[in-house]
Every structure is written in structure tokens, then in C-alpha cells.
Amino acid sequence: MKIVQTELFKEMEKGLEGKEWSSVLMLPSFVMRKSVEGKSGEYYALDLGGTNFRVLRLVLKDSKVVNVQQAKFKIPLEHVTGETACSDGLFGFIATSVKKFIGDSRVNYPPLGFTFSFPMTKKSLNSGILVRWTKSFTTHGVVGEDVCGLLADQFKRHSVPMGVTAVINDTVGTLVTEYFEDDTALLGVIIGTGFNVAYWEKVANIPKYIRANPSADPSHSMCINMEVGNFDSPHMKVLKYVANEYDAKIDAASPNKKLGLVEKMVSGLYMGEIARMALLDLKKQGIIRGLDGKLEKKNGFPSWHLSGCVADDTLRLRKISSILKKNYGVNTTLEERKAFRLVCGWVVVRSARIAATIIGSVVLRTGYEWDCTVAIDGSVFEKTPGYPELMQKAFKDLYGEQPFNIRLVLTKDGSGKGAGLSAALMS
Ligand code: BGC
């Protein structure tokens, strides 16, 4: 853990300095830590980052969200990956979905926040150039482009009277959402399909931002999107101590090879697959039987089933039995179910300990480990029983005798609401 911490501190420094290459991008968000007082009015938010796209309308009264309306649209796969996936298709889909949402309401350029959950370099609050795709996106014509510009073109084409006020990462949105409730919120974290961390950093500690914005006030704090899922990629200087052959296979089969190696160990897009491959090996070695059909296929064991298996605390592991019977038609012996429980548990423990080491290290860097709130959203954190406790245990191992009080708070929908709240905070 300490080795990971030392390496992370080094990479964070390099990323903030911006002179040498670093595995963590440490991207300035242009969202500043300021007073949330007196925010009222209507804000819109867009949320793109996974399989669904969402549009939200928030009403704020005295800085409290008093009303939320939202609609969810499934993004057609043809806009996400494959030969046909292109920027016009993806951003055209966003514009038409927004149009459906606003319908006949008479909106006239309301403040609009856009959560775009991928690495972006920014020159202002309402611009963001996509550095690279992560997760399973490969849409052509977006990398190197300003996503707000692409969206503005499609809004124009589809006569949507809106323009982006703030484009942010989902970790930034999660931090800002919690910050509206609790001003000790220090980090925003997503442990879901992807994995990433944002935190408040003193402007004085972000030399690359000061160089680009010489009039910036060094005493202010800005939210930094770390893009920490890419930490230690591609060389695995420290991750090699916890990596195995299944990680290598996951990486080899991914569209972003040798990138996002931490994310591939921690997040929900990959955990089920890691467990499935390990279990298939046990089958090959004759240790367990069954696992036919779907379980033999690539990505045949989604992470939410893995979470279900970990949740089984019955003596005869009946929950695992029912998950495997119902979803895969597999009958299992108790010994086989124990193997499932063990393998799934192992994948979860590793995920939680890596996530906690990174989070604990970032908190330590800020110097607030004795009292702070870490806002976390994402299916892995929310739906995997025991995950928060595993993280707290890892903090103990990391901090030793040092006193610490890190509250891990589930911040539901930080990714959606956070965009609207960031637009409000900065208005
Ligand atoms: C993206 C991050 C995002 C995280 C969680 C990663 O794949 O690169 O920008 O915050 O997923 O959605």
C-alpha cells in the first residue's frame, strides 16, 4: 500500500506540474470551491458516461434541490462503438433526446451543465477536449475535439435553444453535489462502470493552471479530475504486485489496451469478467463442474451477479445457488458455490483495497484525514455488500496508528445533479 502511495504522490505532482508525462492527467475542472449560499432558480443537466444518457431539470431554492425531473435514454450501441459510431450520430442523439425532454416548454438558454465522464482537457468552464475514450466507447471524430462545440452544432441543427454553461466530469459532479450538503466534502469518487477520483486542490499547487491563467488567485481551490483509473499505466511499476494473468487478458481484449489499468482492476465493467475467467480455470483444472452455456462466453458474468454472490451469507449459499440456477441454468454443489463465493470475494476485496489505497492517499495529501467526507457514487460501491467496510479496513492498514475519520458517503446521482449544481455554483 505504501509503495502505491509513494508512486501515486509522484505521479500527482508530475500531473499538476504539467511538464513531464504522468499516468494521472490531473485535469483542472475550472469548478472552484466557493460559497453555495443563495443559489435559486432552474438549471438543466445532461449526463453522458455509460449505457444511458440522461437529461435533468433541477429547481434550486436557497441552495437546496427542491425538484428534479429527469428522463433516461438508452444510447444505441451504433453510436458508442463499431465502424458506424461517429460524433454526429452520438451528439445528434443527445440533441434529439434533449428536444424530446423539453418538448413544448419555453426554455430560452437556461444554465446547462453537461457531465461528460471521460478525460477532457479544459481551457474554460464550458469547453472540454476529449483526450481519449475509456470504458467501452470508441465513437469516431470526438477525440481531440471540444465536446461542447460538437454539442452546440447539433443543438443548432435540431433547433434546441441551449448552450453549455459548464462541462464537468462525473467525479466533479459527485463532489459538488455532496459539497452543497456538507462543506467538509473533499473528494468525489465514482466506483461503478468506471473508477475515478476528483478533489479540491489549492490553485497554488497547480502550476500548469497558473501558467495558463496567470491572473488566477493561488489561494482559491479548484476541483481536479485526476483520471486516476489510468494510474501506473502502462508500466505497472507498482500494480504488478497485485496484477495477475486475468488482468492481462482483460486488457488485451479491451479497446484501450495498456491504458486504464487500475480501472480494469477496480471497476464494475471488468470485475465480473475477472471472476468468470478465474472460475473457468478452476473448471479446466477439474476443481468445479458446470459453468456451461452463458458462463463460458466472454463477459457472460456481469458484475451485479458477482455482487449478488458476495452478498450470500446463508449457510448453504442458497443465494448463489439461485443466481446460478436462474440466470445460467447451472446446478451446483455446495463445494462449487464455495468456490464462487471465494473467487467473487477475492475480486471484490482487491477492488476495494486498491480504491481505498488511492482514496486514502489523496486524502492524506490534502491533510484532512482526521475529518473529511468522501462522496462516492457508482454501482460497485452502492450494491456490493461490505464494500465500504473493506475500504475502512484498508484505511486502517494504510494509516496505522494515526487518527483518521474519513466518512464514505453514498452520493446518489452526483453525476446527473452535479452538472446542474456546478453550473449553479459557478454562476
Ligand atoms: C473515465 C472518467 C470517469 C470514470 C467514471 C473513467 O473511465 O475516464 O472520466 O470519471 O470512468 O465514470
PDB file of C-alpha atoms in Angstrom, residues 99-201:
ATOM      1  CA  LYS A  99     -35.512  18.080 -27.573  1.00  0.00           C
ATOM      2  CA  LYS A 100     -37.869  15.277 -26.550  1.00  0.00           C
ATOM      3  CA  PHE A 101     -37.330  16.174 -22.900  1.00  0.00           C
ATOM      4  CA  ILE A 102     -38.041  19.868 -23.218  1.00  0.00           C
ATOM      5  CA  GLY A 103     -40.997  19.256 -25.559  1.00  0.00           C
ATOM      6  CA  ASP A 104     -43.094  22.386 -25.728  1.00  0.00           C
ATOM      7  CA  SER A 105     -41.644  24.071 -22.647  1.00  0.00           C
ATOM      8  CA  ARG A 106     -40.424  27.525 -23.467  1.00  0.00           C
ATOM      9  CA  VAL A 107     -36.782  27.209 -22.466  1.00  0.00           C
ATOM     10  CA  ASN A 108     -34.545  30.021 -23.520  1.00  0.00           C
ATOM     11  CA  TYR A 109     -30.882  29.286 -22.902  1.00  0.00           C
ATOM     12  CA  PRO A 110     -31.204  28.235 -19.233  1.00  0.00           C
ATOM     13  CA  PRO A 111     -27.945  27.454 -17.377  1.00  0.00           C
ATOM     14  CA  LEU A 112     -26.953  23.984 -18.545  1.00  0.00           C
ATOM     15  CA  GLY A 113     -24.387  21.634 -17.017  1.00  0.00           C
ATOM     16  CA  PHE A 114     -23.035  18.732 -19.040  1.00  0.00           C
ATOM     17  CA  THR A 115     -21.474  15.730 -17.320  1.00  0.00           C
ATOM     18  CA  PHE A 116     -19.158  14.075 -19.785  1.00  0.00           C
ATOM     19  CA  SER A 117     -17.464  11.240 -17.910  1.00  0.00           C
ATOM     20  CA  PHE A 118     -14.264  10.892 -19.862  1.00  0.00           C
ATOM     21  CA  PRO A 119     -10.867  12.624 -19.695  1.00  0.00           C
ATOM     22  CA  MET A 120     -11.090  16.180 -21.046  1.00  0.00           C
ATOM     23  CA  THR A 121      -8.563  18.988 -21.090  1.00  0.00           C
ATOM     24  CA  LYS A 122     -10.209  22.335 -20.499  1.00  0.00           C
ATOM     25  CA  LYS A 123      -9.419  25.930 -21.317  1.00  0.00           C
ATOM     26  CA  SER A 124     -12.568  27.250 -19.683  1.00  0.00           C
ATOM     27  CA  LEU A 125     -15.609  26.097 -17.737  1.00  0.00           C
ATOM     28  CA  ASN A 126     -17.618  25.480 -20.882  1.00  0.00           C
ATOM     29  CA  SER A 127     -15.091  23.754 -23.095  1.00  0.00           C
ATOM     30  CA  GLY A 128     -13.607  20.279 -22.927  1.00  0.00           C
ATOM     31  CA  ILE A 129     -11.394  18.481 -25.391  1.00  0.00           C
ATOM     32  CA  LEU A 130     -11.648  14.707 -25.233  1.00  0.00           C
ATOM     33  CA  VAL A 131      -8.196  13.228 -24.548  1.00  0.00           C
ATOM     34  CA  ARG A 132      -9.204   9.620 -25.187  1.00  0.00           C
ATOM     35  CA  TRP A 133     -12.202   7.376 -24.802  1.00  0.00           C
ATOM     36  CA  THR A 134     -12.404   4.978 -21.866  1.00  0.00           C
ATOM     37  CA  LYS A 135     -14.866   2.254 -20.803  1.00  0.00           C
ATOM     38  CA  SER A 136     -16.310   0.760 -23.998  1.00  0.00           C
ATOM     39  CA  PHE A 137     -16.685   3.941 -26.086  1.00  0.00           C
ATOM     40  CA  THR A 138     -14.852   4.190 -29.412  1.00  0.00           C
ATOM     41  CA  THR A 139     -17.023   6.739 -31.301  1.00  0.00           C
ATOM     42  CA  HIS A 140     -15.032   8.304 -34.165  1.00  0.00           C
ATOM     43  CA  GLY A 141     -14.436  12.020 -34.562  1.00  0.00           C
ATOM     44  CA  VAL A 142     -14.590  13.036 -30.898  1.00  0.00           C
ATOM     45  CA  VAL A 143     -11.024  12.544 -29.581  1.00  0.00           C
ATOM     46  CA  GLY A 144      -9.196  15.882 -29.868  1.00  0.00           C
ATOM     47  CA  GLU A 145     -12.458  17.815 -30.320  1.00  0.00           C
ATOM     48  CA  ASP A 146     -14.278  20.182 -27.981  1.00  0.00           C
ATOM     49  CA  VAL A 147     -17.364  18.236 -26.906  1.00  0.00           C
ATOM     50  CA  CYS A 148     -19.263  21.462 -26.173  1.00  0.00           C
ATOM     51  CA  GLY A 149     -18.632  22.596 -29.751  1.00  0.00           C
ATOM     52  CA  LEU A 150     -19.859  19.247 -31.103  1.00  0.00           C
ATOM     53  CA  LEU A 151     -22.963  19.552 -28.958  1.00  0.00           C
ATOM     54  CA  ALA A 152     -23.544  23.191 -29.953  1.00  0.00           C
ATOM     55  CA  ASP A 153     -23.511  22.179 -33.660  1.00  0.00           C
ATOM     56  CA  GLN A 154     -26.126  19.511 -33.069  1.00  0.00           C
ATOM     57  CA  PHE A 155     -28.262  21.796 -30.875  1.00  0.00           C
ATOM     58  CA  LYS A 156     -28.268  24.256 -33.755  1.00  0.00           C
ATOM     59  CA  ARG A 157     -29.108  21.593 -36.321  1.00  0.00           C
ATOM     60  CA  HIS A 158     -32.004  20.339 -34.207  1.00  0.00           C
ATOM     61  CA  SER A 159     -33.165  23.816 -33.067  1.00  0.00           C
ATOM     62  CA  VAL A 160     -32.537  23.239 -29.369  1.00  0.00           C
ATOM     63  CA  PRO A 161     -32.260  26.666 -27.678  1.00  0.00           C
ATOM     64  CA  MET A 162     -29.500  25.717 -25.234  1.00  0.00           C
ATOM     65  CA  GLY A 163     -25.759  26.119 -24.765  1.00  0.00           C
ATOM     66  CA  VAL A 164     -23.434  24.521 -22.212  1.00  0.00           C
ATOM     67  CA  THR A 165     -22.565  26.669 -19.171  1.00  0.00           C
ATOM     68  CA  ALA A 166     -20.284  24.084 -17.549  1.00  0.00           C
ATOM     69  CA  VAL A 167     -18.923  20.760 -18.771  1.00  0.00           C
ATOM     70  CA  ILE A 168     -17.660  18.532 -15.983  1.00  0.00           C
ATOM     71  CA  ASN A 169     -16.554  15.018 -15.130  1.00  0.00           C
ATOM     72  CA  ASP A 170     -18.879  12.760 -13.078  1.00  0.00           C
ATOM     73  CA  THR A 171     -16.411  12.739 -10.149  1.00  0.00           C
ATOM     74  CA  VAL A 172     -16.526  16.549 -10.111  1.00  0.00           C
ATOM     75  CA  GLY A 173     -20.334  16.401 -10.162  1.00  0.00           C
ATOM     76  CA  THR A 174     -20.334  13.948  -7.270  1.00  0.00           C
ATOM     77  CA  LEU A 175     -18.056  16.154  -5.184  1.00  0.00           C
ATOM     78  CA  VAL A 176     -20.060  19.307  -5.922  1.00  0.00           C
ATOM     79  CA  THR A 177     -23.370  17.548  -5.118  1.00  0.00           C
ATOM     80  CA  GLU A 178     -22.117  16.481  -1.692  1.00  0.00           C
ATOM     81  CA  TYR A 179     -20.444  19.851  -1.133  1.00  0.00           C
ATOM     82  CA  PHE A 180     -23.842  21.546  -1.408  1.00  0.00           C
ATOM     83  CA  GLU A 181     -24.880  19.456   1.636  1.00  0.00           C
ATOM     84  CA  ASP A 182     -21.624  19.282   3.555  1.00  0.00           C
ATOM     85  CA  ASP A 183     -18.713  21.648   3.136  1.00  0.00           C
ATOM     86  CA  THR A 184     -16.248  19.096   4.509  1.00  0.00           C
ATOM     87  CA  ALA A 185     -16.712  17.114   1.276  1.00  0.00           C
ATOM     88  CA  LEU A 186     -13.193  16.770  -0.034  1.00  0.00           C
ATOM     89  CA  LEU A 187     -13.222  14.052  -2.679  1.00  0.00           C
ATOM     90  CA  GLY A 188     -15.726  12.937  -5.311  1.00  0.00           C
ATOM     91  CA  VAL A 189     -15.341   9.307  -6.368  1.00  0.00           C
ATOM     92  CA  ILE A 190     -17.014   7.008  -8.857  1.00  0.00           C
ATOM     93  CA  ILE A 191     -16.727   3.256  -8.355  1.00  0.00           C
ATOM     94  CA  GLY A 192     -19.156   1.943 -10.939  1.00  0.00           C
ATOM     95  CA  THR A 193     -18.668   1.073 -14.585  1.00  0.00           C
ATOM     96  CA  GLY A 194     -15.506   3.176 -14.359  1.00  0.00           C
ATOM     97  CA  PHE A 195     -13.302   4.313 -11.483  1.00  0.00           C
ATOM     98  CA  ASN A 196     -12.020   7.826 -10.864  1.00  0.00           C
ATOM     99  CA  VAL A 197     -11.404  10.491  -8.202  1.00  0.00           C
ATOM    100  CA  ALA A 198     -11.698  14.283  -8.075  1.00  0.00           C
ATOM    101  CA  TYR A 199     -10.683  16.504  -5.136  1.00  0.00           C
ATOM    102  CA  TRP A 200     -10.244  20.137  -4.137  1.00  0.00           C
ATOM    103  CA  GLU A 201      -6.685  21.296  -4.750  1.00  0.00           C
TER     104      GLU A 201
END
